[in-house]
Short mmCIF file of C-alpha atoms in Angstrom, two decimals:
data_model
loop_
_atom_site.label_atom_id
_atom_site.label_comp_id
_atom_site.label_asym_id
_atom_site.label_seq_id
_atom_site.Cartn_x
_atom_site.Cartn_y
_atom_site.Cartn_z
CA MET A 1 109.70 91.04 86.59
CA PHE A 2 106.37 93.41 86.36
CA ARG A 3 107.75 96.22 85.07
CA ASP A 4 109.39 94.35 82.29
CA GLU A 5 105.70 92.72 81.57
CA THR A 6 104.43 96.17 81.74
CA VAL A 7 106.61 97.69 79.53
CA LYS A 8 106.01 94.63 77.05
CA VAL A 9 102.10 94.82 77.36
CA GLU A 10 102.35 99.13 76.96
CA LYS A 11 104.34 98.65 73.76
CA ARG A 12 101.75 96.28 72.31
CA VAL A 13 98.76 98.40 73.51
CA ARG A 14 100.34 101.41 71.57
CA ALA A 15 101.38 99.31 68.56
CA SER A 16 97.33 98.46 68.41
CA TRP A 17 96.61 101.98 68.40
CA GLY A 18 99.05 102.69 65.62
CA MET A 19 101.29 104.55 67.89
CA SER A 20 105.22 104.50 67.75
CA ASP A 21 107.21 104.12 70.65
CA ALA A 22 108.68 108.06 69.34
CA ALA A 23 104.94 108.86 69.25
CA SER A 24 104.27 107.80 72.63
CA ALA A 25 107.57 109.34 74.10
CA SER A 26 106.51 112.56 72.56
CA SER A 27 103.13 112.56 74.18
CA THR A 28 104.45 111.95 78.01
CA SER A 29 107.02 114.87 77.19
CA THR A 30 103.78 116.95 76.19
CA ILE A 31 101.87 115.81 79.37
CA THR A 32 105.21 116.64 81.88
CA SER A 33 106.18 119.73 80.38
CA SER A 34 104.35 122.61 81.60
CA ASN A 35 105.53 124.70 78.92
CA ALA A 36 105.34 122.63 75.66
CA SER A 37 103.09 123.89 73.03
CA GLN A 38 99.66 123.12 72.95
CA SER A 39 97.00 122.10 69.99
CA ALA A 40 93.37 121.95 69.83
CA PRO A 41 92.03 118.54 71.44
CA ALA A 42 90.37 116.19 68.95
CA LYS A 43 86.79 114.73 69.56
CA THR A 44 86.23 111.53 70.81
CA LYS A 45 83.53 108.95 70.56
CA ARG A 46 81.44 107.78 73.47
CA SER A 47 79.21 104.90 73.86
CA ALA A 48 75.36 105.52 73.10
CA SER A 49 74.74 104.30 76.66
CA ILE A 50 76.63 107.48 78.08
CA ALA A 51 75.68 110.85 77.87
CA PRO A 52 77.62 113.80 76.51
CA THR A 53 80.79 115.11 78.71
CA ALA A 54 80.88 118.06 80.55
CA ARG A 55 83.41 121.04 79.30
CA SER A 56 87.12 119.92 79.24
CA GLY A 57 89.81 122.00 80.42
CA ALA A 58 92.90 123.47 79.27
CA SER A 59 94.64 120.23 79.27
CA SER A 60 96.44 119.39 75.90
CA ILE A 61 96.32 115.29 76.92
CA PRO A 62 96.32 113.73 73.23
CA THR A 63 93.53 111.61 72.44
CA PRO A 64 94.03 107.99 71.80
CA PRO A 65 92.82 106.42 68.67
CA ALA A 66 89.11 105.55 68.12
CA SER A 67 89.94 102.01 68.91
CA VAL A 68 89.72 102.77 72.43
CA LEU A 69 87.26 105.35 72.76
CA SER A 70 84.46 104.67 70.01
CA THR A 71 81.51 102.57 70.60
CA SER A 72 82.46 98.42 70.18
CA PRO A 73 80.58 95.50 71.04
CA VAL A 74 80.96 94.25 74.26
CA SER A 75 82.20 90.48 75.03
CA THR A 76 82.20 88.96 78.13
CA GLN A 77 84.91 86.52 77.09
CA SER A 78 87.95 87.13 79.54
CA PRO A 79 91.36 88.10 78.00
CA PRO A 80 94.37 85.09 78.19
CA ARG A 81 95.75 84.52 81.98
CA ILE A 82 99.49 85.99 81.85
CA ARG A 83 102.55 84.85 84.24
CA GLU A 84 102.65 87.30 87.22
CA SER A 85 105.78 87.58 88.58
CA PRO A 86 106.26 87.95 92.66
CA SER A 87 108.91 90.47 92.14
CA PRO A 88 107.17 93.96 93.49
CA THR A 89 107.63 97.27 91.83
CA THR A 90 106.89 100.57 92.52
CA PRO A 91 105.09 102.62 90.12
CA SER A 92 105.79 106.31 90.15
CA ALA A 93 102.59 108.42 91.41
CA ILE A 94 100.72 110.46 88.95
CA GLN A 95 99.02 113.88 89.65
CA PRO A 96 95.33 114.09 89.28
CA GLY A 97 96.21 117.47 88.50
CA ASP A 98 97.96 116.17 85.07
CA LEU A 99 94.68 114.45 83.69
CA LEU A 100 92.21 116.17 84.82
CA GLN A 101 93.30 119.98 84.83
CA GLY A 102 89.92 122.42 84.46
CA SER A 103 87.43 119.60 84.06
CA SER A 104 84.47 119.00 85.81
CA TRP A 105 83.66 116.83 88.46
CA GLU A 106 80.55 115.71 87.39
CA ALA A 107 81.54 114.05 83.61
CA LEU A 108 79.90 111.20 82.52
CA ALA A 109 82.84 110.11 80.36
CA LEU A 110 86.39 110.10 78.98
CA HIS A 111 87.26 113.58 79.05
CA SER A 112 88.74 114.71 76.07
CA PRO A 113 91.25 115.41 75.36
CA VAL A 114 92.98 112.03 77.33
CA SER A 115 96.58 110.59 77.60
CA THR A 116 97.88 108.29 74.90
CA ASN A 117 99.60 106.60 77.92
CA PRO A 118 97.48 103.69 78.81
CA ASN A 119 98.63 103.79 82.32
CA ASP A 120 97.34 107.39 82.82
CA LEU A 121 94.04 106.95 80.41
CA GLY A 122 93.35 104.10 83.16
CA LEU A 123 93.08 106.16 86.17
CA SER A 124 92.00 109.28 84.59
CA PHE A 125 88.67 106.69 83.98
CA TYR A 126 88.55 105.42 87.53
CA VAL A 127 88.94 108.94 88.74
CA ASN A 128 86.38 110.60 86.92
CA HIS A 129 83.94 107.24 87.54
CA TYR A 130 84.61 105.70 90.76
CA ILE A 131 85.96 108.86 92.40
CA LEU A 132 84.60 112.40 91.80
CA GLY A 133 80.88 113.06 92.72
CA TYR A 134 80.40 110.76 95.25
CA PRO A 135 79.68 111.27 98.82
CA ASP A 136 83.00 112.44 100.89
CA GLU A 137 85.05 112.38 97.94
CA VAL A 138 86.79 115.16 96.22
CA LYS A 139 85.03 117.22 93.64
CA ARG A 140 87.76 118.06 91.54
CA GLY A 141 90.64 115.94 90.38
CA GLU A 142 93.22 118.06 91.60
CA ASP A 143 92.18 117.94 95.24
CA LEU A 144 93.13 114.48 95.25
CA SER A 145 96.56 115.79 95.11
CA SER A 146 96.89 116.43 98.78
CA GLU A 147 95.36 112.67 99.69
CA LEU A 148 98.01 110.64 101.10
CA TRP A 149 96.25 107.78 100.06
CA PHE A 150 96.11 108.43 96.42
CA GLN A 151 100.11 109.03 96.02
CA SER A 152 100.86 105.70 97.58
CA PRO A 153 101.90 103.28 94.88
CA ALA A 154 99.56 100.59 96.15
CA SER A 155 96.44 102.99 95.98
CA GLN A 156 98.23 104.25 92.01
CA ALA A 157 98.77 100.72 90.78
CA THR A 158 95.08 99.47 91.38
CA MET A 159 93.32 102.23 90.43
CA THR A 160 95.59 101.80 86.97
CA ALA A 161 94.28 98.54 86.98
CA LEU A 162 90.37 98.98 88.00
CA GLY A 163 90.38 101.72 85.36
CA LEU A 164 92.13 99.72 82.27
CA ALA A 165 89.85 96.66 83.67
CA GLY A 166 86.78 98.53 83.05
CA LEU A 167 87.52 100.76 79.74
CA GLY A 168 88.75 97.08 78.42
CA ASN A 169 85.14 95.84 79.40
CA LEU A 170 83.09 98.28 77.60
CA HIS A 171 85.27 98.34 74.41
CA ASN A 172 86.04 94.77 74.27
CA ASP A 173 89.98 96.00 73.71
CA ASN A 174 91.79 92.29 74.35
CA GLN A 175 95.00 94.40 75.10
CA LEU A 176 93.68 96.97 77.97
CA GLN A 177 92.34 93.56 79.51
CA LEU A 178 95.89 92.33 79.52
CA LEU A 179 97.38 95.51 80.92
CA SER A 180 94.94 95.34 83.51
CA LYS A 181 96.19 92.27 84.81
CA VAL A 182 99.58 93.03 84.60
CA LYS A 183 98.78 96.48 86.64
CA TYR A 184 96.58 94.20 89.14
CA GLY A 185 99.89 92.05 89.58
CA GLU A 186 101.58 95.57 90.46
CA ALA A 187 99.03 96.25 92.99
CA LEU A 188 99.35 93.46 94.94
CA ALA A 189 102.90 93.42 94.99
CA CYS A 190 102.88 96.89 96.23
CA THR A 191 99.82 96.63 98.47
CA ASN A 192 101.56 93.51 100.13
CA GLN A 193 104.71 95.67 100.80
CA ALA A 194 102.31 98.19 102.28
CA LEU A 195 100.91 96.07 104.52
CA ARG A 196 104.27 95.72 106.20
CA GLU A 197 103.86 98.55 108.22
CA PRO A 198 100.52 99.71 107.61
CA LEU A 199 100.51 102.29 110.28
CA LYS A 200 102.72 104.15 107.90
CA ASN A 201 99.72 105.45 105.66
CA LEU A 202 96.88 103.15 107.01
CA ASP A 203 94.16 104.98 105.22
CA ALA A 204 96.25 103.76 101.75
CA ALA A 205 96.51 100.24 102.98
CA ILE A 206 92.86 99.40 103.56
CA ARG A 207 91.86 101.34 100.37
CA ALA A 208 93.95 99.74 98.16
CA THR A 209 93.01 96.10 100.17
CA ILE A 210 89.16 96.76 99.34
CA MET A 211 89.79 98.21 95.97
CA LEU A 212 91.45 94.73 94.70
CA ALA A 213 88.21 93.62 95.64
CA LEU A 214 86.23 95.90 93.52
CA TYR A 215 88.88 94.76 90.57
CA GLN A 216 87.43 91.38 90.91
CA CYS A 217 83.83 93.04 90.73
CA VAL A 218 84.76 94.88 87.71
CA ARG A 219 86.48 91.91 86.30
CA THR A 220 84.37 89.24 87.20
CA THR A 221 80.50 88.59 86.99
CA HIS A 222 78.66 88.15 90.27
CA GLN A 223 78.93 84.89 90.24
CA SER A 224 82.73 85.14 90.86
CA HIS A 225 83.12 85.25 94.59
CA GLY A 226 86.29 83.46 95.61
CA ASN A 227 88.90 86.36 94.78
CA VAL A 228 86.29 88.86 96.32
CA ARG A 229 85.83 87.13 99.39
CA VAL A 230 90.08 86.65 99.85
CA HIS A 231 90.55 90.40 99.72
CA LEU A 232 87.83 90.85 102.05
CA LEU A 233 89.12 88.67 104.77
CA GLY A 234 92.42 90.67 103.99
CA CYS A 235 91.23 93.73 104.96
CA MET A 236 89.19 92.84 107.81
CA ALA A 237 92.06 90.81 109.61
CA LEU A 238 94.01 94.20 108.46
CA ILE A 239 91.52 96.26 110.72
CA LYS A 240 91.75 93.82 113.16
CA SER A 241 95.34 94.47 113.70
CA ALA A 242 96.08 98.16 113.37
CA ILE A 243 92.64 99.63 114.67
CA PRO A 244 92.60 99.31 118.29
CA ILE A 245 88.79 98.83 118.12
CA ARG A 246 88.06 99.28 121.67
CA SER A 247 90.18 102.64 122.11
CA VAL A 248 87.97 103.56 119.00
CA PRO A 249 84.69 101.68 118.55
CA ALA A 250 82.62 103.62 116.12
CA MET A 251 86.12 103.49 113.74
CA GLY A 252 86.88 100.11 114.12
CA ILE A 253 83.65 98.81 114.42
CA ARG A 254 82.25 100.43 111.09
CA GLY A 255 85.27 99.34 109.13
CA LEU A 256 84.85 95.44 110.30
CA LEU A 257 80.69 95.64 110.02
CA GLN A 258 80.83 96.68 106.46
CA LEU A 259 83.20 94.08 105.27
CA CYS A 260 81.10 91.31 107.65
CA TYR A 261 77.96 92.64 105.36
CA SER A 262 79.80 92.26 102.10
CA LEU A 263 80.81 88.98 103.21
CA LEU A 264 77.29 87.93 104.33
CA VAL A 265 76.32 88.80 100.31
CA PRO A 266 78.27 86.30 99.01
CA CYS A 267 77.37 83.50 101.55
CA ILE A 268 73.53 83.81 100.85
CA GLN A 269 73.97 84.30 97.09
CA THR A 270 75.86 80.97 96.95
CA GLY A 271 74.58 79.12 99.99
CA VAL A 272 77.72 78.81 101.58
CA GLY A 273 78.03 78.72 105.37
CA LEU A 274 79.71 81.42 107.74
CA PRO A 275 83.20 80.33 109.18
CA ASP A 276 82.71 79.01 112.66
CA ASN A 277 82.49 81.98 115.62
CA PHE A 278 82.87 84.39 112.60
CA PHE A 279 80.16 86.69 114.11
CA GLN A 280 80.82 86.02 117.62
CA TRP A 281 82.10 89.46 117.84
CA VAL A 282 79.25 91.08 116.77
CA ARG A 283 77.01 89.33 118.67
CA ASP A 284 79.43 90.24 121.82
CA SER A 285 79.74 93.85 121.13
CA GLY A 286 76.03 94.15 120.03
CA SER A 287 74.97 93.06 123.73
CA SER A 288 77.67 94.85 125.89
CA ASP A 289 78.95 98.06 126.72
CA PHE A 290 81.68 97.64 124.11
CA LEU A 291 79.92 100.04 121.35
CA PRO A 292 78.51 103.30 121.83
CA PRO A 293 74.28 103.19 121.78
CA ASP A 294 73.89 104.66 118.29
CA GLU A 295 76.33 102.16 116.75
CA LYS A 296 74.63 98.95 118.20
CA PRO A 297 71.57 98.37 115.57
CA GLY A 298 74.45 98.20 113.08
CA ALA A 299 75.95 95.22 114.83
CA THR A 300 72.71 93.63 116.01
CA LEU A 301 71.04 93.44 112.42
CA ALA A 302 74.68 92.01 111.25
CA HIS A 303 73.76 89.02 113.87
CA ILE A 304 70.16 88.67 112.68
CA ILE A 305 71.04 88.37 109.01
CA ALA A 306 74.07 86.19 109.57
CA ARG A 307 71.01 83.83 111.18
CA PHE A 308 69.12 84.13 107.92
CA ALA A 309 72.24 83.13 105.97
CA GLN A 310 73.17 79.91 108.46
CA LEU A 311 69.02 78.99 107.42
CA ASN A 312 69.48 80.17 103.86
CA ALA A 313 72.69 77.53 103.77
CA THR A 314 71.13 74.57 105.68
CA ILE A 315 68.19 74.98 103.81
CA ARG A 316 70.24 74.70 100.18
CA ASN A 317 71.83 71.53 101.44
CA THR A 318 69.49 69.62 103.06
CA ALA A 319 66.48 67.28 101.90
CA TYR A 320 63.59 68.03 103.68
CA THR A 321 60.00 66.27 103.88
CA ASP A 322 56.57 67.75 104.22
CA GLY A 323 54.62 67.16 107.23
CA ARG A 324 57.94 66.22 109.14
CA GLU A 325 59.09 68.23 112.32
CA PRO A 326 62.58 69.27 110.78
CA THR A 327 60.46 70.97 108.12
CA ALA A 328 58.10 72.66 110.44
CA ARG A 329 61.10 73.56 112.77
CA MET A 330 62.81 75.21 109.63
CA LEU A 331 59.77 77.33 108.93
CA ARG A 332 59.39 78.29 112.48
CA GLN A 333 63.27 79.51 112.31
CA LEU A 334 62.10 81.90 109.20
CA VAL A 335 59.58 83.37 110.84
CA ALA A 336 61.37 83.95 113.82
CA VAL A 337 64.10 85.83 111.77
CA GLU A 338 60.97 87.92 110.07
CA CYS A 339 59.81 89.02 113.32
CA ASP A 340 63.50 90.00 114.55
CA MET A 341 63.82 92.10 111.78
CA LYS A 342 60.36 93.40 111.80
CA GLU A 343 61.52 94.75 115.57
CA TRP A 344 64.60 95.96 114.48
CA GLU A 345 62.52 98.36 111.92
CA ALA A 346 59.92 99.47 114.11
CA SER A 347 62.97 100.14 116.62
CA ARG A 348 64.75 102.48 115.12
CA ALA A 349 65.21 106.15 116.47
CA GLY A 350 67.71 109.04 116.47
CA LYS A 351 70.19 108.81 114.09
CA TRP A 352 68.72 105.73 112.22
CA GLN A 353 65.69 107.63 111.15
CA TYR A 354 65.13 108.73 107.85
CA GLN A 355 62.91 111.11 105.93
CA VAL A 356 61.47 110.63 102.35
CA HIS A 357 61.90 113.77 100.18
CA ARG A 358 59.85 114.54 96.67
CA HIS A 359 61.25 116.88 94.14
CA PRO A 360 59.36 116.39 90.42
CA ALA A 361 62.49 118.41 88.72
CA LEU A 362 64.49 115.36 89.54
CA PRO A 363 65.26 113.51 86.60
CA ALA A 364 62.98 110.17 86.64
CA GLU A 365 65.89 107.57 85.41
CA ALA A 366 67.88 108.85 88.48
CA VAL A 367 65.57 109.55 90.91
CA PHE A 368 62.80 106.90 91.32
CA ARG A 369 59.23 108.47 91.46
CA HIS A 370 61.32 111.60 92.12
CA GLN A 371 61.70 110.29 96.02
CA TYR A 372 64.88 110.25 97.89
CA HIS A 373 66.42 109.45 101.17
CA ARG A 374 67.88 111.85 103.48
CA TYR A 375 69.74 109.93 106.23
CA SER A 376 72.10 111.40 109.14
CA ASP A 377 74.79 110.08 107.42
CA VAL A 378 75.84 107.72 105.02
CA TRP A 379 76.57 104.81 106.68
CA THR A 380 73.35 104.56 108.23
CA SER A 381 72.11 104.47 104.65
CA ARG A 382 74.29 101.33 103.76
CA ILE A 383 72.94 99.80 106.90
CA TRP A 384 69.03 100.21 106.01
CA ASN A 385 69.95 99.30 102.81
CA HIS A 386 71.30 95.78 103.87
CA PHE A 387 68.47 95.74 106.19
CA ARG A 388 65.94 95.85 102.91
CA TRP A 389 67.41 93.22 100.77
CA ALA A 390 68.03 90.49 103.81
CA ARG A 391 64.51 90.85 104.75
CA ILE A 392 63.17 91.02 101.12
CA LEU A 393 65.36 87.56 100.74
CA THR A 394 63.81 86.16 104.15
CA ASN A 395 60.58 86.73 102.92
CA GLN A 396 60.57 85.10 99.86
CA THR A 397 62.07 82.24 101.35
CA ILE A 398 59.28 81.85 103.60
CA LEU A 399 57.02 82.29 100.92
CA GLU A 400 59.12 79.76 98.51
CA GLN A 401 59.30 76.77 101.44
CA ALA A 402 55.65 77.28 102.62
CA GLU A 403 54.35 76.68 99.01
CA ARG A 404 57.14 73.58 98.47
CA TYR A 405 55.98 72.24 102.13
CA PRO A 406 52.62 72.87 102.34
CA THR A 407 51.38 70.43 105.28
CA SER A 408 54.65 71.72 107.67
CA ALA A 409 53.82 75.41 106.70
CA ALA A 410 49.63 74.93 107.83
CA GLY A 411 49.81 76.92 111.33
CA ILE A 412 52.83 78.77 110.75
CA VAL A 413 52.49 80.27 107.76
CA SER A 414 49.00 82.01 107.65
CA PRO A 415 47.31 83.27 105.03
CA GLY A 416 47.07 86.56 107.03
CA LEU A 417 51.33 86.38 107.49
CA ARG A 418 51.47 85.45 103.38
CA ASP A 419 49.55 89.15 102.68
CA ARG A 420 51.24 90.78 105.06
CA ILE A 421 54.67 89.48 103.71
CA HIS A 422 53.72 90.44 99.98
CA ASP A 423 52.86 94.04 101.36
CA THR A 424 56.36 93.84 103.52
CA ILE A 425 58.51 92.60 100.10
CA ARG A 426 56.43 95.29 97.73
CA ARG A 427 57.39 98.41 100.38
CA LEU A 428 60.94 97.42 101.00
CA ALA A 429 61.95 97.07 96.85
CA ALA A 430 60.54 100.59 96.40
CA ASP A 431 62.49 101.75 99.30
CA VAL A 432 65.66 100.09 97.79
CA LEU A 433 65.00 101.96 94.50
CA THR A 434 64.28 105.34 96.61
CA SER A 435 67.92 104.92 97.95
CA ALA A 436 69.83 104.34 95.08
CA PRO A 437 70.87 108.11 94.16
CA THR A 438 72.51 107.94 97.70
CA HIS A 439 74.69 105.36 96.66
CA TYR A 440 75.29 105.81 92.80
CA LYS A 441 75.83 109.16 91.10
CA HIS A 442 73.65 108.61 88.20
CA PRO A 443 75.03 110.63 84.78
CA ARG A 444 71.72 112.26 84.22
CA LEU A 445 72.18 114.20 88.08
CA THR A 446 73.81 117.25 87.63
CA ARG A 447 76.23 118.93 90.80
CA ALA A 448 72.62 120.94 91.53
CA HIS A 449 70.68 117.36 92.10
CA LEU A 450 73.77 116.13 93.97
CA ASP A 451 73.80 118.94 96.29
CA ILE A 452 70.01 118.33 97.11
CA ILE A 453 70.02 114.53 97.07
CA GLN A 454 73.36 113.19 98.43
CA THR A 455 73.89 112.53 102.23
CA HIS A 456 77.54 112.97 103.57
CA GLY A 457 79.25 111.43 106.43
CA GLY A 458 80.66 108.30 106.77
CA ALA A 459 81.35 107.57 103.20
CA GLY A 460 84.67 107.89 101.24
CA ALA A 461 85.74 105.11 98.60
CA GLY A 462 84.34 106.33 95.91
CA ALA A 463 82.15 103.69 93.94
CA VAL A 464 83.34 100.85 96.20
CA GLY A 465 79.47 100.13 97.34
CA ILE A 466 78.17 99.83 93.69
CA PRO A 467 78.71 96.23 93.28
CA HIS A 468 75.96 96.24 96.75
CA LEU A 469 73.91 98.53 95.51
CA MET A 470 72.96 96.30 91.82
CA PHE A 471 72.96 93.54 94.36
CA GLN A 472 70.22 95.21 96.17
CA LEU A 473 68.48 96.19 93.11
CA GLN A 474 68.24 92.24 91.51
CA VAL A 475 66.90 91.35 95.03
CA ALA A 476 63.94 93.88 94.56
CA ALA A 477 63.58 93.83 91.07
CA CYS A 478 63.30 89.88 90.92
CA ALA A 479 61.53 90.12 94.45
CA PRO A 480 57.66 88.02 94.12
CA GLY A 481 54.61 90.70 93.59
CA VAL A 482 56.67 93.59 92.85
CA PRO A 483 55.28 96.08 90.30
CA TYR A 484 56.39 95.68 86.57
CA GLY A 485 57.62 99.75 86.92
CA ILE A 486 60.44 98.54 89.64
CA TRP A 487 61.63 95.76 87.73
CA ARG A 488 62.12 98.23 84.69
CA TRP A 489 63.93 101.32 86.56
CA ALA A 490 66.41 98.57 88.48
CA LEU A 491 67.22 97.59 85.00
CA GLY A 492 67.81 101.04 83.77
CA VAL A 493 70.09 101.67 86.91
CA MET A 494 72.05 98.70 85.71
CA GLU A 495 72.26 99.25 82.06
CA THR A 496 73.33 102.81 82.67
CA ALA A 497 76.10 101.91 85.50
CA TRP A 498 77.61 98.94 83.31
CA GLY A 499 77.93 101.56 80.34
CA GLU A 500 79.30 104.36 82.40
CA LEU A 501 81.65 102.08 84.60
CA GLY A 502 82.51 98.63 82.67
CA MET A 503 81.79 96.87 85.58
CA MET A 504 81.14 93.13 84.75
CA HIS A 505 79.17 92.33 87.79
CA VAL A 506 77.19 95.41 87.06
CA LYS A 507 76.64 93.34 83.57
CA SER A 508 75.83 89.77 84.65
CA LEU A 509 73.72 91.15 87.47
CA ALA A 510 71.77 92.80 84.80
CA GLU A 511 71.11 89.87 82.38
CA VAL A 512 69.63 88.50 85.68
CA LEU A 513 67.24 90.52 85.16
CA ARG A 514 66.12 90.10 82.08
CA GLY A 515 65.92 85.90 82.67
CA HIS A 516 63.54 86.92 85.55
CA ARG A 517 60.94 88.74 83.15
CA PRO A 518 61.99 87.47 79.24
CA ASP A 519 58.99 89.03 78.14
CA ALA A 520 58.76 92.43 79.09
CA GLU A 521 62.04 94.00 76.97
CA GLY A 522 59.61 94.81 74.79
CA VAL A 523 57.18 96.98 77.03
CA GLY A 524 57.50 100.47 77.31
CA ASP A 525 57.80 103.07 80.45
CA GLU A 526 54.52 104.22 78.70
CA ASP A 527 52.73 100.88 80.18
CA ALA A 528 53.66 101.73 83.62
CA ASP A 529 51.79 104.28 85.40
CA VAL A 530 53.33 106.83 88.14
CA ASP A 531 53.63 103.95 90.84
CA GLY A 532 55.36 102.13 89.02
CA GLU A 533 52.13 99.67 88.20
CA ARG A 534 51.80 97.23 85.11
CA VAL A 535 48.60 99.33 83.13
#
C-alpha cells in the first residue's frame, strides 16, 4: 500500500534528521494546534546561489535539521528505484495557511521556520518556489485555501512529490528523493482516480496531469523525454474528452495547442517524427471558421513548426549526398519553412503585437539589458517564444546543411540569405532573453519589479513553463554567431533557476551551455559591453 510505504520512508527521513517518532508527533501537534505555545524559530542556512529570504511570519513550525537546509554538494545520481503498489491512497489536504502564515509571496528560499514533517516541507517548497508570484497565481499562500484544485488529493500528492524532489536534488538527500518517488506513486493513483470523473474538478485533473509531467523535469535531465511525453499525451486526451472545444474554442484550443508545442520540443531535440495526423486538427482549425480570428495565429504557427519538426527528423535519419536532387529539395523545404516563419512574424497585428520597454533600475541579472516585453496576455507571449526558438533552429539548420552540402546549396542559400539568417538569429536570441522575466520570477525581482514587468491573463499553473523557457534560453545561447553576453546571461539565469527550483532539467541544460563554450568560464561580466558583445 502507498500509505504503508510512505510511513516507512517518512520514518527513515526523520531518522536521518535525528528525530524520534515521538518528537515528530509532538511537532505535528504543534502545527495543528492553534493554541500551542510558540518559541522563536531557529535560523537556517541557505544555499549561496539563493538570495536571503523575506521575513517569515509568526508561524511556529519547527525547523528541520541542517542536513536538509544547509548547502551540500549536488549529485546527479538517481535515488534507488522502489516498488510502487497500484493501490490508491487519499492524502489529507494540507492548508497553505498552516505552512505559510504571514510569509511574503516573493520569498526566495525555504521559509524559516518550516515544518519537520517531510510532506509539509515538500508542499511548502513547491508553493513558495513554483506558485507564488507567478502571473495569474495567488500572491499569498493562505489564498490557496479557496482554490478547489489545490485541495484535491491528486494536486496535494503531486505538489508534495515535486517539492520533495526539488529539495532532494538541491541537498543531495537520498531519503527525500526516495520519499518523492513514493509520493509520485500516490499522485499517479490519485490522478487516476480523479480522471474517472474529471468534470467534478476539471481544473484539478488538468493541473495534476501537467504537474506529473513537470515532476519528470524536476527529477530527470532534459534528455529524458519518455515519461514527460506520456503525461502530456494523457493531458491532451483529457482536454479533448472533457472540454467542448467547438462551443468554447479559445479555452479548448489554447490548452491543446500548448500541449502540442510542449510535445514538439522533445520531438525536435531527439529527431523523432510526429505521430501520423497528429496536427491534422491544428491544420483544419487554422484554415476554417472553427477558431476566432485572434486565435488562428497560434494554430498556424504550430503547423509551421510541425513541418520543421518532420524535416528535422528526416534530416537526422537520412544519408544525403551533395549535388543530388534529394539534398537540394531538403534545402528548399527548409528555406520555405523560414519564409513562412518570416511571413508569420511580419503579419502579426492587434493583440499579437507587443512593446519593448526599458527600465534602468531593474536588476541586470534578471532583466536582459534592462529591457522587457509587454504582451496583451501571457498566452501570446508563450506563442512568441515558441516562434523564436523554432525560427532560430530552422535558420541554424539551414546554415549547417548549406555548409555540409555546398554544391546543393549553391543557388538556394545565397550569401545574402546567409547574412540575413545571421542577423535574424542574433535578433531573436536577444528577444528570447528579453522575454524571460515574463515567464520566470527571478529571485532578484521584488514585488514592485514584478508589478512593472509581468504580463497577466492566459497564464496560471505557476512555474510549469520553466522547462520551456530554459530550452529556449539554451537554443538562443548556443545559436551560431550570438554574442558572448547572451551566452553568459542565459547561463546565469539557468544557474539561478537550478539553485532556486532544484530542477534537474535546468541543471543539465546549464551543462550544455558550459560545454558549448568550455573556455569562457573564466571570462567576467566586465569583458562584455552593454550590448552583450565580447570586447
